């Protein structure tokens, strides 16, 4: 049971990190577009 719980927590963390990474990339791309428009 404990091993399964740990695996579930790791899967949730992995999904959370993937979402954070996606948001970070979107933010960087948005900033690059704004930078290109402003210059």
mmCIF file of C-alpha atoms in Angstrom:
data_model
loop_
_atom_site.group_PDB
_atom_site.id
_atom_site.type_symbol
_atom_site.label_atom_id
_atom_site.label_comp_id
_atom_site.label_asym_id
_atom_site.label_seq_id
_atom_site.Cartn_x
_atom_site.Cartn_y
_atom_site.Cartn_z
ATOM 1 C CA UNK A 1 0.000 0.000 0.000
ATOM 2 C CA UNK A 2 2.727 2.471 0.920
ATOM 3 C CA UNK A 3 4.579 1.888 -2.357
ATOM 4 C CA UNK A 4 1.393 2.488 -4.352
ATOM 5 C CA UNK A 5 0.717 5.722 -2.467
ATOM 6 C CA UNK A 6 4.239 6.937 -3.165
ATOM 7 C CA UNK A 7 3.854 6.114 -6.879
ATOM 8 C CA UNK A 8 0.571 8.028 -7.035
ATOM 9 C CA UNK A 9 2.195 11.047 -5.395
ATOM 10 C CA UNK A 10 5.104 10.887 -7.865
ATOM 11 C CA UNK A 11 2.667 10.727 -10.791
ATOM 12 C CA UNK A 12 0.795 13.770 -9.478
ATOM 13 C CA UNK A 13 4.087 15.659 -9.040
ATOM 14 C CA UNK A 14 5.143 14.712 -12.568
ATOM 15 C CA UNK A 15 1.862 15.993 -14.012
ATOM 16 C CA UNK A 16 2.174 19.206 -11.961
ATOM 17 C CA UNK A 17 5.740 19.762 -13.224
ATOM 18 C CA UNK A 18 4.588 19.180 -16.808
ATOM 19 C CA UNK A 19 1.848 21.804 -16.405
ATOM 20 C CA UNK A 20 4.311 24.263 -14.840
ATOM 21 C CA UNK A 21 6.777 23.674 -17.678
ATOM 22 C CA UNK A 22 4.046 24.252 -20.273
ATOM 23 C CA UNK A 23 2.967 27.489 -18.566
ATOM 24 C CA UNK A 24 6.594 28.643 -18.319
ATOM 25 C CA UNK A 25 7.191 28.014 -22.037
ATOM 26 C CA UNK A 26 3.970 29.852 -22.928
ATOM 27 C CA UNK A 27 5.043 32.805 -20.785
ATOM 28 C CA UNK A 28 8.514 32.922 -22.369
ATOM 29 C CA UNK A 29 7.029 32.819 -25.881
ATOM 30 C CA UNK A 30 4.603 35.602 -24.969
ATOM 31 C CA UNK A 31 7.446 37.733 -23.594
ATOM 32 C CA UNK A 32 9.506 37.129 -26.746
ATOM 33 C CA UNK A 33 6.589 38.244 -28.932
ATOM 34 C CA UNK A 34 6.081 41.397 -26.848
ATOM 35 C CA UNK A 35 9.827 42.101 -26.983
ATOM 36 C CA UNK A 36 9.886 41.742 -30.773
ATOM 37 C CA UNK A 37 6.844 44.020 -31.155
ATOM 38 C CA UNK A 38 8.312 46.704 -28.868
ATOM 39 C CA UNK A 39 11.724 46.825 -30.551
#
